[in-house]
mmCIF file of C-alpha atoms in Angstrom:
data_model
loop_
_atom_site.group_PDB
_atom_site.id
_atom_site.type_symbol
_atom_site.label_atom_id
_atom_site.label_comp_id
_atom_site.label_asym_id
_atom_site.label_seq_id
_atom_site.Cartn_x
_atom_site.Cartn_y
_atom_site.Cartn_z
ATOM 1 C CA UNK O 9 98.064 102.417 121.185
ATOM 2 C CA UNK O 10 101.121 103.665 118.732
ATOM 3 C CA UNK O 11 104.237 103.222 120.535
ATOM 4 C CA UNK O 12 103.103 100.598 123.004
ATOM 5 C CA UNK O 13 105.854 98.689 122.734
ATOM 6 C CA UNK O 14 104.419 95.950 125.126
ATOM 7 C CA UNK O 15 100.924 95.357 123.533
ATOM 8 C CA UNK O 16 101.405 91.488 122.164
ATOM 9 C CA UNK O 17 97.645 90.777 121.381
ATOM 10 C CA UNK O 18 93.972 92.164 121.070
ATOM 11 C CA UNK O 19 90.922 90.956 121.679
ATOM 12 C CA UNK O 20 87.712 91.420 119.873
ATOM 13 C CA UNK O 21 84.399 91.152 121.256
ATOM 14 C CA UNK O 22 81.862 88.543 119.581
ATOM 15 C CA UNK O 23 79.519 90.107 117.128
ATOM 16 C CA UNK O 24 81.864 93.045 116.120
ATOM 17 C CA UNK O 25 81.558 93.901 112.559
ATOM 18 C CA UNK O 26 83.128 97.235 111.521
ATOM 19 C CA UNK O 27 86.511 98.654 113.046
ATOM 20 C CA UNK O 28 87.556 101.631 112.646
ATOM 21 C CA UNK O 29 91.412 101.850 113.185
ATOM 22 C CA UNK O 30 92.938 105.973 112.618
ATOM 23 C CA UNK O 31 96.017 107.196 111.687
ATOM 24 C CA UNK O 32 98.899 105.634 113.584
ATOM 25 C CA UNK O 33 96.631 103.678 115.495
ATOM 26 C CA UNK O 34 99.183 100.435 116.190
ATOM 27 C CA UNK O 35 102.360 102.818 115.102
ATOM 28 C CA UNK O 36 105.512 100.898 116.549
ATOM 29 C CA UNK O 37 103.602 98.199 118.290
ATOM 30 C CA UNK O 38 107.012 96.154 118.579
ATOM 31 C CA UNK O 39 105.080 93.010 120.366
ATOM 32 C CA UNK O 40 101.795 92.996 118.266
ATOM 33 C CA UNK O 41 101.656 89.579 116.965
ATOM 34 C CA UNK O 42 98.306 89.470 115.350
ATOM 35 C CA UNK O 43 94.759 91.305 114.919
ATOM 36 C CA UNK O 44 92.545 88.538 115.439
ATOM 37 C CA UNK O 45 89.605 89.336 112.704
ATOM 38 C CA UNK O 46 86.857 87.101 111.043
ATOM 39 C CA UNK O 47 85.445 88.137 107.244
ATOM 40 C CA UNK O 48 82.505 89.288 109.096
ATOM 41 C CA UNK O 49 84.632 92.209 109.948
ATOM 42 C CA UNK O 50 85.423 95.343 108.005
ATOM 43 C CA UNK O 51 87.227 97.926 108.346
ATOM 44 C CA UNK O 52 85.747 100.333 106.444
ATOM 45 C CA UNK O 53 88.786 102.776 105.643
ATOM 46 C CA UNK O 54 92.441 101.908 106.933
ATOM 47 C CA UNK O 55 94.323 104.933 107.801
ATOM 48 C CA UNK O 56 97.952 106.273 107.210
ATOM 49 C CA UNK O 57 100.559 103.821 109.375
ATOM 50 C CA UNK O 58 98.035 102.510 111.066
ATOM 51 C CA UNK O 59 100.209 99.160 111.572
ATOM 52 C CA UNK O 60 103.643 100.726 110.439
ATOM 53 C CA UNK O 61 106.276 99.335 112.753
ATOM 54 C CA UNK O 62 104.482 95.922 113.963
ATOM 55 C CA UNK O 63 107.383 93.904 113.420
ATOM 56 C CA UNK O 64 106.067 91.373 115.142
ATOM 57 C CA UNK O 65 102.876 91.033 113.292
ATOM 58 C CA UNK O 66 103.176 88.545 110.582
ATOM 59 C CA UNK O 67 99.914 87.987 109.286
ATOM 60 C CA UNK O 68 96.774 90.246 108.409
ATOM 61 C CA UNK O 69 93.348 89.616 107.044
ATOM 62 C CA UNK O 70 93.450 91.778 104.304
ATOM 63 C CA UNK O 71 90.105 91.242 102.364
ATOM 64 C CA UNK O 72 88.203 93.048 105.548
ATOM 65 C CA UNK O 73 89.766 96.116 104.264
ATOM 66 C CA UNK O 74 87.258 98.291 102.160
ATOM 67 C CA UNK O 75 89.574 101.323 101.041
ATOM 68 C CA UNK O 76 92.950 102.344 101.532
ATOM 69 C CA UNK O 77 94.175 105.918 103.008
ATOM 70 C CA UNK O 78 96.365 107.004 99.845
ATOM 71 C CA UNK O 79 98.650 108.546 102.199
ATOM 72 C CA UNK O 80 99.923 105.118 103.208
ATOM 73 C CA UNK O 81 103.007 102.906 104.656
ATOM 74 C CA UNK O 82 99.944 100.811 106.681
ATOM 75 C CA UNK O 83 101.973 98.131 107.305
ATOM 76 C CA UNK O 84 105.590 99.708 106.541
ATOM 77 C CA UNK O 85 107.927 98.081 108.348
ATOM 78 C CA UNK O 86 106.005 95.305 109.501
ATOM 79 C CA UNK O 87 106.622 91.564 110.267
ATOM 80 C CA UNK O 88 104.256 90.371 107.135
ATOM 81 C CA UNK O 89 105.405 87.247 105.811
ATOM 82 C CA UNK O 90 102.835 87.298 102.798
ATOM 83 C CA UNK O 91 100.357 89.458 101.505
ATOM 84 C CA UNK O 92 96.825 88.368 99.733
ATOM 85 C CA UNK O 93 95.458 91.677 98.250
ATOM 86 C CA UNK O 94 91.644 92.403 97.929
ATOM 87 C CA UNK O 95 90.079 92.163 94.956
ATOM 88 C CA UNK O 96 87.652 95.676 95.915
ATOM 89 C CA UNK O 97 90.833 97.463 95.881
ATOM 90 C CA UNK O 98 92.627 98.840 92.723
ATOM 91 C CA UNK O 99 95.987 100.584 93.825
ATOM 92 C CA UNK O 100 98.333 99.622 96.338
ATOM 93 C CA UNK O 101 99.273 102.987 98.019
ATOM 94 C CA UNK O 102 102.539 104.512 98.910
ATOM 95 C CA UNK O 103 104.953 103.099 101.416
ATOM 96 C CA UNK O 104 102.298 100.377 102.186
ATOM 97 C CA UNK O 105 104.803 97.509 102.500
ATOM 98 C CA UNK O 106 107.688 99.496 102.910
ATOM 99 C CA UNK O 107 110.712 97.811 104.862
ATOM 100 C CA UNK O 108 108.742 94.742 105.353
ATOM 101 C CA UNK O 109 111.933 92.465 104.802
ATOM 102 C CA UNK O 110 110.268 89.361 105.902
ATOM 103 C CA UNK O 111 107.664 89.545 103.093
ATOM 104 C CA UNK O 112 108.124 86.581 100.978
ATOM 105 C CA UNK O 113 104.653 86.570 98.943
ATOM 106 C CA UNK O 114 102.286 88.545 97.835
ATOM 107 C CA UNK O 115 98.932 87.685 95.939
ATOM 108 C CA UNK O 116 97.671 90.541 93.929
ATOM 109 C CA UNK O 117 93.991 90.411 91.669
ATOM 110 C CA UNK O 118 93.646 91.078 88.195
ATOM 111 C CA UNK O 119 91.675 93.663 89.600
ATOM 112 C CA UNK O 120 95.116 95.534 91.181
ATOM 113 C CA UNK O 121 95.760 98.266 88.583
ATOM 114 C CA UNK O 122 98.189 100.113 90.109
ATOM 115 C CA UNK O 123 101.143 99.803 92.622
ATOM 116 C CA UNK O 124 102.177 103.127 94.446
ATOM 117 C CA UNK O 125 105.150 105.142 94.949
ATOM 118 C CA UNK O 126 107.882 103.238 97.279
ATOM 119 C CA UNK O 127 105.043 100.304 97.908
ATOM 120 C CA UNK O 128 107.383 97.618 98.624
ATOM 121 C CA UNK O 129 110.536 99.065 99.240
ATOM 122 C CA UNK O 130 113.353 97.147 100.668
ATOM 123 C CA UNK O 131 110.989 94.518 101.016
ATOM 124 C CA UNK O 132 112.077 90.869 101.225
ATOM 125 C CA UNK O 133 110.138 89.854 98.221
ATOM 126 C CA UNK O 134 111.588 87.196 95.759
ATOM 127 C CA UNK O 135 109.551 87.149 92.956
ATOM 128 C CA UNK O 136 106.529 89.361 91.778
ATOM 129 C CA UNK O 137 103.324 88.429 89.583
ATOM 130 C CA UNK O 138 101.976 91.670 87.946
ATOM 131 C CA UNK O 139 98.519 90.249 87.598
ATOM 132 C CA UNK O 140 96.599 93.507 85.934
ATOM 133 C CA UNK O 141 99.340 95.935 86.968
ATOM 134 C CA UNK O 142 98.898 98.968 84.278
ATOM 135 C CA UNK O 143 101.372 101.293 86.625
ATOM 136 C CA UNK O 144 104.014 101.004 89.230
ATOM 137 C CA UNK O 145 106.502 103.506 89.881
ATOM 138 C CA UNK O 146 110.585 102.743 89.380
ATOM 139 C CA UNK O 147 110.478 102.902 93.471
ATOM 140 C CA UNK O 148 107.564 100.368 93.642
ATOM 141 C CA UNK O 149 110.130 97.807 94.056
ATOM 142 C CA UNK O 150 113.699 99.601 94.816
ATOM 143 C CA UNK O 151 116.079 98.453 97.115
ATOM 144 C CA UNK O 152 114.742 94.581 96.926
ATOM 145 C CA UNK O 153 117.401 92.850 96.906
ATOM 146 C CA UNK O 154 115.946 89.502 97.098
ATOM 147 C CA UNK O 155 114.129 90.462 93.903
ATOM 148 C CA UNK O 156 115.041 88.289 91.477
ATOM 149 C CA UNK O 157 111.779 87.254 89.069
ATOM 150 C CA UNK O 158 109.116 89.287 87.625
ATOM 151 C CA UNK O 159 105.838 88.031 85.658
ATOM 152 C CA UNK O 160 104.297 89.833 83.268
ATOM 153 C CA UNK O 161 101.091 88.140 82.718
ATOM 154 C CA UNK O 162 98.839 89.027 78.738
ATOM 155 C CA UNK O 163 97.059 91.645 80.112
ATOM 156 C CA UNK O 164 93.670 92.122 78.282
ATOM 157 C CA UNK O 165 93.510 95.815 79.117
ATOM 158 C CA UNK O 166 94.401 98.290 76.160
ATOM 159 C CA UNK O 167 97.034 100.748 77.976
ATOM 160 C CA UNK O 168 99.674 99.249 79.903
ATOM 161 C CA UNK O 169 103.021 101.046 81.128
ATOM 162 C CA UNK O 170 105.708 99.456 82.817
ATOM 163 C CA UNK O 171 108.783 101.293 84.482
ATOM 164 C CA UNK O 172 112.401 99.712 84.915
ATOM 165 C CA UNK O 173 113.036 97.587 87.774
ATOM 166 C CA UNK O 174 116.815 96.814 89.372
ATOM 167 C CA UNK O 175 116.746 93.698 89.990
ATOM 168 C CA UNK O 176 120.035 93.595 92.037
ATOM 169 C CA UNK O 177 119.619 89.477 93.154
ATOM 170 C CA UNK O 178 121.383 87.048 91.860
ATOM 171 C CA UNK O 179 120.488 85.542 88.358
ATOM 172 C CA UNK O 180 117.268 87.877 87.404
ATOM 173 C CA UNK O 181 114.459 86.731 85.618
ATOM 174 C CA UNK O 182 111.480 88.522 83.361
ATOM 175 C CA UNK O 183 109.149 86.115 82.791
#
C-alpha cells in the first residue's frame, strides 16, 4: 500500500491475531487515519518505515508490537500525537519518531534502556521523562524545538550515560 495516498482506513477481520506488516508497508499513506487493532493482536516484528509518512495517523496501539526492525523511522513523519512505549521492548530504534511534529507525549517503561540515533528528531515533543534511559544519542532529541524539560528519574541501574541535549525552547528545564 506505500504511496497510496488515498487509503483513509483498514479493516480487520474478526479473530485476526498476528499481522505481519514489511518494510514500507503504509510508506506515505497521506489519508491513513488509524490501524484499527485490539491487544489480541500482534505484530510480531515491525519493519523499517512501515508507517513513515502517515501524517494523518494519529494514534497507534503500540503494546501489540513484539520487536522492532533496528533499521527504523516506523512511524517517521507521522501524525502521532502521543506515544505509550511497550514494556517487552528495550531500545527505541533510529529515526522511529522522526519529524513527527505533532507528538506531544510519550510514555516510556523503566524497562526502555536505550533511545536510538535521530529517534525523535524534529519532533514536537515538550517535555521528556527518561524513565530507565542508560543511552541516547546527542541526535535522539535534535532539532526539538518545543523541547523545553527533561527528567532524569534515580535510576537503580549501575552504568548510566547521558549525552548533551539543546534545548533551544524557551526557558529550559533539567529536572
Amino acid at each position: 500500500f506505500a504511496g497510496c495516498t488515498s487509503l483513509e482506513s483498514i479493516t480487520l477481520p474478526d479473530g485476526l491475531k498476528t499481522i505481519v506488516i514489511g518494510h514500507s508497508a503504509f510508506e506515505d499513506c497521506a489519508s491513513l487515519t488509524s490501524f484499527p487493532m485490539t491487544s489480541k493482536m500482534k505484530i510480531p516484528f515491525l519493519h523499517r518505515r512501515a508507517f513513515a509518512g502517515c501524517s494523518s495517523l494519529e494514534s497507534f496501539l503500540f503494546g501489540t508490537i513484539q520487536e522492532f526492525d533496528s533499521g527504523g523511522y516506523q512511524f517517521a513523519g507521522s501524525g502521532l500525537r502521543q506515544m505509550h512505549w511497550p514494556s517487552a521492548i528495550t531500545r527505541i530504534p533510529q529515526g522511529c519518531f522522526m519529524d513527527c511534529r505533532n507528538l506531544e507525549k510519550i510514555n516510556l517503561k523503566e524497562t526502555t534502556e536505550d533511545i536510538g540515533i535521530d529517534a525523535f528528531r524534529n519532533s514536537g515533543l515538550p517535555a521528556v521523562a527518561l524513565n530507565g534511559v542508560e543511552w541516547y544519542y546527542y541526535s535522539s532529541f535534535l532539532g526539538c524545538d518545543r523541547l523545553s524539560r527533561l527528567y532524569f528519574p534515580v535510576n537503580t541501574r549501575q552504568l548510566t550515560s547521558y549525552t548533551e541535549v539543546d534545548l533551544i525552547a524557551d526557558n529550559p528545564m533539567i529536572v
